[in-house]
Structures are given as C-alpha cells and as structure tokens.
Amino acid sequence: MFSHVTLGTNDFAAATAFYDAVFATLGIGRFFFEEGYAGYGESRGDQTWIMQPFDGKPASVGNGTHIAFLAPDRASVRAFYEAALAHGGSDEGTPGPRPHYHRNYYACYVRDPDGNKLQAVCHKPEAS
C-alpha cells in the first residue's frame, strides 16, 4: 500500500539513537545512513526514514497521526515501549490488550523525542 514513511526531526543524533533502539526490538535495522537522514527497514521493501525537513523549517507533528509498527509478539511490544522511554521517548499508552479493536490486539503508544506518535502492535494471541 505504501513505499515508505518519513518522520521529521529537529535533533538528528537523538532521533537516530531513539530509532536504532526501538527498531532493534522489532528486528528492524538501519540500511542507510548519511548525515541528516537515515533509512530503516529493507532497501527494497518497507522503509521508515528519519530526516530533517528539506525545506529547512522545524519538524512538527500531525495531530491525529501515528505510525503503527508490527511486532512479532507481545514481548516485543513491551521491549519497544521500554526502549522508547529509555531513549528520550514519552508514554502515550502502556503495553496491554486493546480488546475494543479485536480480541488479540496488544499494543503500546509512545512519542519519539520530536513528538511523533508511534505504536507497536501485535495481532497474535498470547503465547501459551
């Protein structure tokens, strides 16, 4: 459905430290890095880019916008949340079930150091 997601930052060093940590919990690595922008995911697949805005104006967040990253299991959702808070992120919803979406929906919500709202979500039932 989409090629990539781009998130703006006002502090590239803080943003890459944050995304290196949270994406590692989901098995996502950085495939591209150049001063001012970094690419995570796969060079020929799903991608998330972190960069300073091209127009030179400050990065800002969209009200009502968030990006949800698929987690392989519930432990990865919790690890994503903990890594986010440990690397300058803030809480927007602790890890837990969200049965109003569906029976197996397990997610957390955080904001990155620039205020972008992120989610890690697992749609699988709890491991027995």
Tab-separated table of C-alpha atoms in Angstrom:
chain	number	residue	atom	x	y	z
A	1	MET	CA	0.000	0.000	0.000
A	2	PHE	CA	2.863	2.410	0.639
A	3	SER	CA	6.529	2.683	-0.196
A	4	HIS	CA	7.821	4.377	2.925
A	5	VAL	CA	7.083	6.607	5.892
A	6	THR	CA	9.153	9.716	6.634
A	7	LEU	CA	9.348	11.295	10.079
A	8	GLY	CA	10.936	14.686	10.548
A	9	THR	CA	13.379	15.508	13.317
A	10	ASN	CA	14.930	18.609	14.822
A	11	ASP	CA	17.722	16.632	16.536
A	12	PHE	CA	19.088	14.015	14.150
A	13	ALA	CA	21.524	12.462	16.665
A	14	ALA	CA	18.807	11.995	19.298
A	15	ALA	CA	16.360	10.662	16.707
A	16	THR	CA	18.761	8.055	15.303
A	17	ALA	CA	19.703	6.895	18.823
A	18	PHE	CA	15.974	6.545	19.592
A	19	TYR	CA	15.090	4.704	16.374
A	20	ASP	CA	18.160	2.445	16.498
A	21	ALA	CA	16.957	1.288	19.934
A	22	VAL	CA	13.226	0.919	19.305
A	23	PHE	CA	13.555	-0.695	15.889
A	24	ALA	CA	16.078	-3.212	17.232
A	25	THR	CA	13.298	-4.570	19.487
A	26	LEU	CA	11.299	-5.395	16.331
A	27	GLY	CA	14.239	-6.842	14.382
A	28	ILE	CA	14.428	-3.782	12.112
A	29	GLY	CA	17.853	-2.410	11.225
A	30	ARG	CA	19.227	0.693	9.595
A	31	PHE	CA	20.066	0.131	5.916
A	32	PHE	CA	21.104	3.678	5.022
A	33	PHE	CA	22.817	6.499	6.868
A	34	GLU	CA	24.080	9.859	5.750
A	35	GLU	CA	24.324	12.986	7.882
A	36	GLY	CA	20.812	14.369	8.119
A	37	TYR	CA	18.875	11.247	7.161
A	38	ALA	CA	18.674	7.547	7.979
A	39	GLY	CA	16.666	4.696	6.454
A	40	TYR	CA	15.337	1.739	8.467
A	41	GLY	CA	13.807	-1.454	7.138
A	42	GLU	CA	14.784	-3.010	3.836
A	43	SER	CA	16.397	-1.280	0.897
A	44	ARG	CA	13.825	-2.837	-1.448
A	45	GLY	CA	10.890	-3.177	0.930
A	46	ASP	CA	9.119	-1.478	3.814
A	47	GLN	CA	11.023	1.629	4.878
A	48	THR	CA	10.932	4.334	7.523
A	49	TRP	CA	13.082	7.419	7.009
A	50	ILE	CA	14.194	9.832	9.710
A	51	MET	CA	15.418	13.198	8.479
A	52	GLN	CA	15.491	16.921	8.898
A	53	PRO	CA	12.865	18.613	6.720
A	54	PHE	CA	14.089	19.516	3.229
A	55	ASP	CA	12.564	22.991	3.445
A	56	GLY	CA	14.815	23.894	6.401
A	57	LYS	CA	11.858	24.688	8.652
A	58	PRO	CA	11.433	22.953	12.030
A	59	ALA	CA	9.907	19.479	12.011
A	60	SER	CA	6.424	19.278	13.530
A	61	VAL	CA	3.938	16.511	14.256
A	62	GLY	CA	0.490	15.895	12.822
A	63	ASN	CA	-2.431	15.933	15.225
A	64	GLY	CA	-4.306	12.647	14.921
A	65	THR	CA	-1.432	10.973	13.081
A	66	HIS	CA	0.510	7.973	14.323
A	67	ILE	CA	2.573	5.244	12.737
A	68	ALA	CA	1.994	1.640	13.861
A	69	PHE	CA	4.849	-0.853	13.600
A	70	LEU	CA	4.068	-4.564	13.566
A	71	ALA	CA	5.647	-6.530	16.419
A	72	PRO	CA	6.212	-10.285	16.138
A	73	ASP	CA	4.986	-10.933	19.691
A	74	ARG	CA	3.815	-9.236	22.867
A	75	ALA	CA	7.268	-9.289	24.425
A	76	SER	CA	8.498	-7.175	21.506
A	77	VAL	CA	5.728	-4.636	22.149
A	78	ARG	CA	6.901	-4.329	25.758
A	79	ALA	CA	10.558	-4.099	24.667
A	80	PHE	CA	9.670	-1.366	22.129
A	81	TYR	CA	7.917	0.629	24.858
A	82	GLU	CA	10.811	0.262	27.317
A	83	ALA	CA	13.416	1.177	24.681
A	84	ALA	CA	11.388	4.237	23.679
A	85	LEU	CA	11.206	5.551	27.241
A	86	ALA	CA	14.899	4.797	27.843
A	87	HIS	CA	15.921	6.772	24.736
A	88	GLY	CA	14.035	10.038	25.152
A	89	GLY	CA	10.520	8.965	24.206
A	90	SER	CA	7.394	9.535	26.278
A	91	ASP	CA	4.402	7.401	27.234
A	92	GLU	CA	1.143	7.674	25.310
A	93	GLY	CA	-0.301	4.290	26.353
A	94	THR	CA	1.356	1.429	28.222
A	95	PRO	CA	1.642	-2.038	26.672
A	96	GLY	CA	-1.516	-4.045	27.034
A	97	PRO	CA	-4.542	-5.557	25.370
A	98	ARG	CA	-6.893	-3.311	23.418
A	99	PRO	CA	-9.910	-5.658	23.058
A	100	HIS	CA	-12.097	-2.863	21.664
A	101	TYR	CA	-10.091	-3.279	18.405
A	102	HIS	CA	-10.118	-7.085	18.426
A	103	ARG	CA	-9.585	-9.976	20.814
A	104	ASN	CA	-5.829	-10.379	20.244
A	105	TYR	CA	-4.866	-6.708	19.782
A	106	TYR	CA	-1.896	-5.923	22.051
A	107	ALA	CA	-0.180	-2.559	21.701
A	108	CYS	CA	1.663	0.372	23.210
A	109	TYR	CA	1.841	4.018	22.210
A	110	VAL	CA	4.815	6.373	22.614
A	111	ARG	CA	6.099	9.677	21.299
A	112	ASP	CA	9.602	9.971	19.898
A	113	PRO	CA	11.894	12.820	21.037
A	114	ASP	CA	10.358	15.102	18.366
A	115	GLY	CA	6.773	14.322	19.413
A	116	ASN	CA	5.836	11.916	16.606
A	117	LYS	CA	3.297	9.390	17.896
A	118	LEU	CA	4.274	5.750	17.366
A	119	GLN	CA	2.699	2.422	18.137
A	120	ALA	CA	3.990	-1.129	18.349
A	121	VAL	CA	1.230	-3.697	17.851
A	122	CYS	CA	0.921	-7.478	17.882
A	123	HIS	CA	-2.221	-9.119	16.495
A	124	LYS	CA	-1.397	-12.636	17.725
A	125	PRO	CA	-2.866	-14.333	20.771
A	126	GLU	CA	-0.767	-14.529	23.924
A	127	ALA	CA	1.738	-17.380	23.720
A	128	SER	CA	0.774	-20.347	25.846
